[in-house]
Structure formats: structure tokens, C-alpha cells
Short mmCIF file of C-alpha atoms and ligand atoms in Angstrom, two decimals:
data_model
loop_
_atom_site.label_atom_id
_atom_site.label_comp_id
_atom_site.label_asym_id
_atom_site.label_seq_id
_atom_site.Cartn_x
_atom_site.Cartn_y
_atom_site.Cartn_z
CA MET P 19 -0.15 0.05 0.01
CA THR P 20 1.35 3.62 -1.20
CA THR P 21 1.00 6.75 1.01
CA ARG P 22 1.14 9.40 -0.90
CA LYS P 23 -0.08 12.79 1.01
CA PRO P 24 -2.25 14.70 -0.18
CA LEU P 25 -1.78 17.97 -1.69
CA ILE P 26 -4.26 20.92 -1.97
CA ALA P 27 -3.13 23.49 -4.12
CA GLY P 28 -4.53 26.96 -5.02
CA ASN P 29 -3.30 28.52 -7.98
CA TRP P 30 -4.57 31.99 -7.70
CA LYS P 31 -3.85 33.10 -11.44
CA MET P 32 -3.90 37.09 -11.95
CA ASN P 33 -6.19 37.99 -9.19
CA GLY P 34 -5.05 39.76 -5.82
CA LEU P 35 -3.63 42.89 -4.56
CA LEU P 36 -1.72 43.21 -1.79
CA GLY P 37 -4.59 43.79 0.97
CA ASP P 38 -6.97 40.89 -0.07
CA GLY P 39 -4.40 38.38 -1.03
CA ALA P 40 -2.76 38.87 2.55
CA ALA P 41 -6.18 38.68 4.26
CA LEU P 42 -6.89 35.45 1.96
CA ALA P 43 -3.77 33.81 3.30
CA LYS P 44 -3.99 34.91 6.81
CA SER P 45 -7.32 33.10 7.28
CA LEU P 46 -6.15 30.06 6.08
CA THR P 47 -2.89 30.00 8.60
CA GLU P 48 -5.98 30.68 10.86
CA ARG P 49 -8.14 27.60 10.06
CA MET P 50 -4.91 25.24 9.44
CA GLY P 51 -3.73 26.01 12.76
CA LYS P 52 -6.68 24.56 14.40
CA GLY P 53 -7.32 21.19 12.80
CA GLY P 54 -4.17 19.49 12.92
CA GLU P 55 -4.61 18.55 9.34
CA THR P 56 -0.72 19.14 8.41
CA ALA P 57 0.23 15.16 9.44
CA SER P 58 -2.51 14.09 6.78
CA LEU P 59 -2.41 17.05 4.22
CA GLU P 60 -0.15 19.48 2.56
CA LEU P 61 -1.66 22.45 1.83
CA LEU P 62 -0.25 25.12 -0.98
CA VAL P 63 -0.72 28.65 -2.22
CA CYS P 64 0.41 29.94 -5.73
CA PRO P 65 -0.06 33.96 -5.82
CA PRO P 66 0.95 36.02 -8.44
CA PHE P 67 4.50 36.77 -8.56
CA THR P 68 3.91 40.49 -7.32
CA LEU P 69 2.28 39.04 -4.16
CA ILE P 70 4.42 36.03 -3.21
CA ALA P 71 7.08 38.14 -1.20
CA ARG P 72 3.90 39.50 1.12
CA ILE P 73 2.20 36.29 1.50
CA GLY P 74 5.52 34.68 2.41
CA GLU P 75 5.48 36.72 5.35
CA VAL P 76 1.89 36.00 6.60
CA LEU P 77 2.53 32.40 5.83
CA ALA P 78 5.74 32.18 7.89
CA GLY P 79 5.58 29.71 10.73
CA SER P 80 2.53 28.07 9.04
CA ALA P 81 2.46 24.84 7.31
CA ILE P 82 1.13 26.38 4.07
CA SER P 83 3.72 26.03 1.66
CA LEU P 84 4.34 28.89 -1.02
CA GLY P 85 4.53 28.36 -4.90
CA GLY P 86 4.73 30.30 -8.21
CA GLN P 87 2.66 30.10 -10.99
CA ASP P 88 5.22 29.68 -13.84
CA CYS P 89 9.02 30.38 -14.08
CA HIS P 90 11.60 30.88 -17.11
CA SER P 91 13.47 27.91 -17.99
CA LYS P 92 17.05 29.58 -17.90
CA GLU P 93 18.55 30.58 -14.50
CA LYS P 94 18.82 34.16 -14.96
CA GLY P 95 19.80 36.70 -17.42
CA ALA P 96 18.44 38.99 -20.19
CA HIS P 97 14.58 38.19 -20.52
CA THR P 98 12.68 41.14 -19.61
CA GLY P 99 9.41 40.53 -17.58
CA ASP P 100 10.32 37.16 -16.56
CA VAL P 101 11.10 35.05 -13.21
CA SER P 102 13.52 32.50 -12.60
CA ALA P 103 12.80 29.26 -10.58
CA ARG P 104 15.65 30.40 -8.35
CA MET P 105 14.09 33.79 -7.68
CA LEU P 106 11.11 31.79 -6.35
CA ALA P 107 12.95 29.59 -4.51
CA ASP P 108 14.67 32.83 -2.92
CA LEU P 109 11.44 33.86 -1.67
CA GLY P 110 10.68 30.62 -0.01
CA CYS P 111 8.70 28.96 -2.68
CA ARG P 112 8.55 25.23 -2.32
CA TYR P 113 6.91 24.70 -5.73
CA VAL P 114 5.92 25.94 -9.38
CA ILE P 115 3.41 25.40 -11.56
CA VAL P 116 4.54 24.48 -14.98
CA GLY P 117 2.57 23.98 -18.40
CA HIS P 118 -0.63 25.43 -17.06
CA SER P 119 -3.28 25.35 -19.97
CA GLU P 120 -3.67 29.24 -19.96
CA ARG P 121 0.37 29.52 -20.41
CA ARG P 122 0.25 26.85 -22.89
CA THR P 123 -2.58 28.47 -24.70
CA ASP P 124 -1.80 32.27 -24.09
CA HIS P 125 1.93 32.17 -24.51
CA GLY P 126 2.16 29.25 -27.12
CA GLU P 127 4.40 27.27 -24.38
CA SER P 128 5.28 23.59 -25.96
CA ASP P 129 5.84 20.37 -24.00
CA ALA P 130 9.38 21.24 -24.56
CA LEU P 131 9.75 24.58 -23.17
CA VAL P 132 7.59 22.89 -20.26
CA ALA P 133 9.91 20.25 -19.67
CA ALA P 134 12.88 23.09 -19.70
CA LYS P 135 10.99 24.88 -17.10
CA ALA P 136 10.49 22.12 -14.99
CA ALA P 137 13.67 20.88 -15.16
CA ALA P 138 14.97 24.61 -14.27
CA ALA P 139 12.75 24.53 -11.02
CA GLN P 140 14.35 20.95 -10.25
CA ALA P 141 17.49 22.60 -10.47
CA ALA P 142 16.43 25.31 -8.04
CA LYS P 143 14.79 22.76 -5.85
CA LEU P 144 11.71 23.54 -6.45
CA CYS P 145 9.05 20.98 -7.05
CA PRO P 146 7.21 21.39 -10.34
CA ILE P 147 3.56 20.92 -10.84
CA VAL P 148 3.24 19.70 -14.22
CA CYS P 149 -0.14 20.34 -16.22
CA VAL P 150 -1.50 18.18 -18.58
CA GLY P 151 -4.90 17.77 -20.04
CA GLU P 152 -7.28 17.57 -23.34
CA THR P 153 -9.26 20.15 -25.07
CA GLU P 154 -13.04 19.51 -25.55
CA SER P 155 -12.70 18.81 -29.26
CA GLU P 156 -9.75 16.90 -28.33
CA ARG P 157 -12.30 14.58 -25.63
CA ASP P 158 -14.81 14.65 -28.22
CA LYS P 159 -12.57 12.81 -30.86
CA GLY P 160 -11.49 10.31 -28.16
CA ARG P 161 -7.91 11.56 -27.83
CA THR P 162 -7.70 12.32 -24.39
CA ILE P 163 -5.27 9.32 -23.35
CA GLU P 164 -2.94 9.91 -26.58
CA VAL P 165 -3.09 13.69 -25.86
CA VAL P 166 -2.15 13.40 -22.53
CA GLY P 167 0.18 10.65 -22.72
CA ARG P 168 1.99 12.92 -25.47
CA GLN P 169 2.27 15.74 -22.83
CA ILE P 170 3.55 13.81 -20.14
CA ALA P 171 6.12 12.15 -22.32
CA GLY P 172 7.11 15.40 -23.49
CA SER P 173 6.88 17.71 -20.45
CA VAL P 174 8.40 15.51 -17.63
CA PRO P 175 12.22 16.23 -17.46
CA GLY P 176 14.39 13.62 -16.87
CA GLY P 177 15.98 12.89 -13.78
CA SER P 178 12.33 13.43 -12.33
CA GLY P 179 11.42 11.27 -9.30
CA ALA P 180 8.43 11.43 -6.89
CA GLY P 181 10.61 13.99 -4.62
CA ASN P 182 10.77 16.63 -7.25
CA LEU P 183 7.65 16.22 -9.57
CA VAL P 184 3.83 16.51 -9.29
CA ILE P 185 1.30 16.38 -12.18
CA ALA P 186 -1.83 17.62 -12.42
CA TYR P 187 -4.38 16.69 -14.78
CA GLU P 188 -6.33 19.47 -16.08
CA PRO P 189 -9.43 19.30 -18.69
CA VAL P 190 -8.97 22.49 -20.65
CA TRP P 191 -12.81 22.22 -20.91
CA ALA P 192 -13.06 22.09 -17.35
CA ILE P 193 -11.35 24.93 -15.93
CA GLY P 194 -13.13 27.75 -14.83
CA THR P 195 -16.33 26.73 -16.51
CA GLY P 196 -18.07 24.60 -13.72
CA ARG P 197 -18.22 21.24 -15.80
CA THR P 198 -15.89 18.27 -14.45
CA PRO P 199 -15.42 14.74 -15.88
CA THR P 200 -17.50 12.38 -14.45
CA THR P 201 -15.47 10.62 -11.64
CA PRO P 202 -14.82 7.36 -14.07
CA GLU P 203 -13.64 9.53 -16.57
CA VAL P 204 -11.12 11.28 -14.19
CA ALA P 205 -10.05 7.94 -12.91
CA GLU P 206 -9.21 6.49 -16.40
CA VAL P 207 -7.17 9.45 -17.49
CA HIS P 208 -5.24 9.63 -13.63
CA GLY P 209 -4.88 5.40 -14.24
CA ARG P 210 -3.43 6.11 -17.37
CA ILE P 211 -0.86 8.60 -16.10
CA ARG P 212 0.13 6.78 -13.48
CA GLU P 213 0.88 4.02 -16.44
CA PHE P 214 2.83 6.82 -18.16
CA LEU P 215 5.03 7.59 -15.42
CA THR P 216 5.75 4.13 -15.15
CA GLY P 217 7.12 3.86 -18.09
CA ILE P 218 9.45 6.98 -17.58
CA LEU P 219 10.37 6.69 -13.81
CA GLY P 220 9.96 3.01 -13.02
CA ALA P 221 7.17 1.35 -11.01
CA GLU P 222 8.47 2.03 -7.87
CA GLU P 223 9.03 6.39 -8.47
CA ALA P 224 5.73 6.36 -10.46
CA GLN P 225 3.40 5.24 -7.52
CA MET P 226 5.10 7.88 -5.25
CA VAL P 227 4.37 10.85 -7.53
CA ARG P 228 1.15 12.60 -6.48
CA ILE P 229 -1.31 13.24 -9.41
CA LEU P 230 -3.78 15.98 -8.81
CA TYR P 231 -6.85 16.87 -10.31
CA GLY P 232 -7.93 20.31 -11.42
CA GLY P 233 -10.86 21.98 -13.13
CA SER P 234 -13.89 23.38 -11.47
CA MET P 235 -12.75 21.45 -8.01
CA LYS P 236 -15.49 22.53 -5.67
CA PRO P 237 -16.55 21.76 -2.27
CA GLY P 238 -19.64 19.93 -3.68
CA ASN P 239 -17.78 17.82 -5.75
CA ALA P 240 -14.19 17.64 -4.14
CA ALA P 241 -14.73 14.58 -1.68
CA GLU P 242 -15.71 12.31 -4.66
CA LEU P 243 -12.71 13.40 -6.91
CA LEU P 244 -10.40 13.08 -4.18
CA ALA P 245 -11.59 9.79 -3.08
CA LEU P 246 -10.55 8.07 -6.31
CA ALA P 247 -7.69 5.88 -6.09
CA ASP P 248 -4.95 8.04 -8.25
CA VAL P 249 -6.34 11.62 -7.29
CA ASP P 250 -3.97 12.63 -4.63
CA GLY P 251 -5.22 16.32 -4.22
CA GLY P 252 -6.33 19.32 -6.68
CA LEU P 253 -4.98 22.16 -8.36
CA VAL P 254 -7.75 24.43 -7.42
CA GLY P 255 -8.79 28.05 -9.28
CA GLY P 256 -11.75 29.92 -8.59
CA ALA P 257 -12.64 28.29 -5.23
CA SER P 258 -9.11 28.83 -3.98
CA LEU P 259 -9.90 32.49 -3.77
CA VAL P 260 -12.86 32.19 -1.15
CA ALA P 261 -10.99 31.06 2.20
CA ASP P 262 -14.14 28.93 2.88
CA ASP P 263 -14.35 26.99 -0.06
CA PHE P 264 -10.55 26.40 -0.38
CA TRP P 265 -10.88 25.44 3.22
CA ALA P 266 -13.91 22.85 2.76
CA ILE P 267 -11.75 21.54 -0.54
CA ALA P 268 -9.10 20.80 1.65
CA ARG P 269 -11.46 19.35 4.24
CA ALA P 270 -12.85 16.76 1.80
CA THR P 271 -9.29 15.36 1.46
CA PRO P 272 -9.82 11.21 2.25
CA LYS P 273 -8.00 11.06 5.70
P1 PGA M 325 -10.55 26.44 -12.07
O1 PGA M 325 -8.92 26.44 -12.33
O2 PGA M 325 -10.69 25.91 -10.37
O3 PGA M 325 -11.25 27.60 -11.75
O4 PGA M 325 -11.48 25.63 -12.40
C1 PGA M 325 -8.12 25.56 -11.89
C2 PGA M 325 -6.86 25.53 -12.51
O5 PGA M 325 -6.70 26.41 -13.60
O6 PGA M 325 -5.87 25.31 -12.15
#
């Protein structure tokens, strides 16, 4: 029996100013302090770059981890407007989301670039959360497993293992739409992702890698999704901006 500590990650996206971001983080630290959830659950918030330093101060001394939403593939240099993995680590981040579908779409990020970003994160001792997921038309054409398999093969860098890799399965059509796949559909994709990881990392490491589900995860559907065998947590967008909702999702993880 493998134990993978569930990870509930909040992806704040391009939301929050200093005041409301700090208030949100503070209310999470107050809740996290109460229930003794730290042993059974890892909670992570990924604010926009502008808030990371401030949120890091608010989270200091709490069990809540801090992460970025993207990083550059290079360690440093002439890349105006970009942020390196090392800069994130310098602010106390432990994780960074890479290859989110909004980055793949808005910024044309390829699997190869996502793999390079994930490798840069690992080199800076951050754990990349590598996002994969099919579009609606790909699902309609029955290509979900093929697409996700290709993304995993192309986006997971060599040298990855359970200690420095998290995968997030986020069907693009489920993000921010209030729609989700059925639980058997989620179970199938997560199972196949674990098989793909087994092919890349070997069975032992693949068994320990956490695979998160993302896309319209809410308090009302979290328990059902998080109960699935290969769903090891959630990557939560909209609901992570409301402390009560994010906390309700965290509480829905099976003990
Ligand atoms: P959502 O976003 O929860 O708002 O659907 C999830 C994500 O994009 O990470």
C-alpha cells in the first residue's frame, strides 16, 4: 500500500492585491492551525509574482507552502519580464506550476519548453507541478489519453522522481467552467497517467508521484474526486480565492 500525502494547491492566477491576498492567506493560516491537518494533508498557495513575498511573510511559521505559477527555463539573464525558479526559491517557494493550459494557450508554451521549465525548477530545488489536459474537441474525438500521454512524455524532464515532481491533470474544458468529467473518466485518466509515469520513471517512483486533479474543483464535488485511487489532491483555481471554499476542499481529502 502506497501512501501519498494529499496536496491541495490554490492557483490564484492573476488575482489579488496586497491587502486581499494577505487577508486570504491569513484566514487560511488560522484554519490550518486549528484542525491538526498538517500530518495528513499538504496545503499550498500559488499567488501571482507580485504577492509572493508578502504572502510568504503571512505564511511564515505556518504549515502552508508557497509556490509560483510559472518560471523561466533559464537560471538568469536578459529575459525582460520573466522570473527564474531560483528567484521563487529565494522568496521561500517550494513549488512552481509549469505548463498550465493558460500558459500553453496564452504564451504558446510547448511540451519541450514546459520540460525545460520543470528542469529549471528542479535545479533550483523547487518541485514543479506539471499540468496536462485535453481540450474539449480532443475529448470529443476520443483523443484524451493520447494527448495526455504525449504531454507527459514531452513535459516531464529526465531526472524526475517522486521527490521532485507533481502532475496536475486539468481538462482544459473544465477549467473555470463549472463542468467536470465524470468520476470514472477522471479515474481512467489518472490511472493512465500513472502508467505513463511508470514507463518513464519505473514503477516504484511512479507509485509515489502525486497526481492532482484540476478544473472546477469545488466544495460540492471535491470529496468524490479526492476519493479516487489515483487522485492525490487538487489544483484549485476559482475556489481557492474564497477561504471557506478552499478550506472545505482541503477538508474533503480522505484521511
Ligand atoms: P478552476 O481552475 O478551479 O477555476 O477551474 C483550475 C486551474 O486552472 O488550475
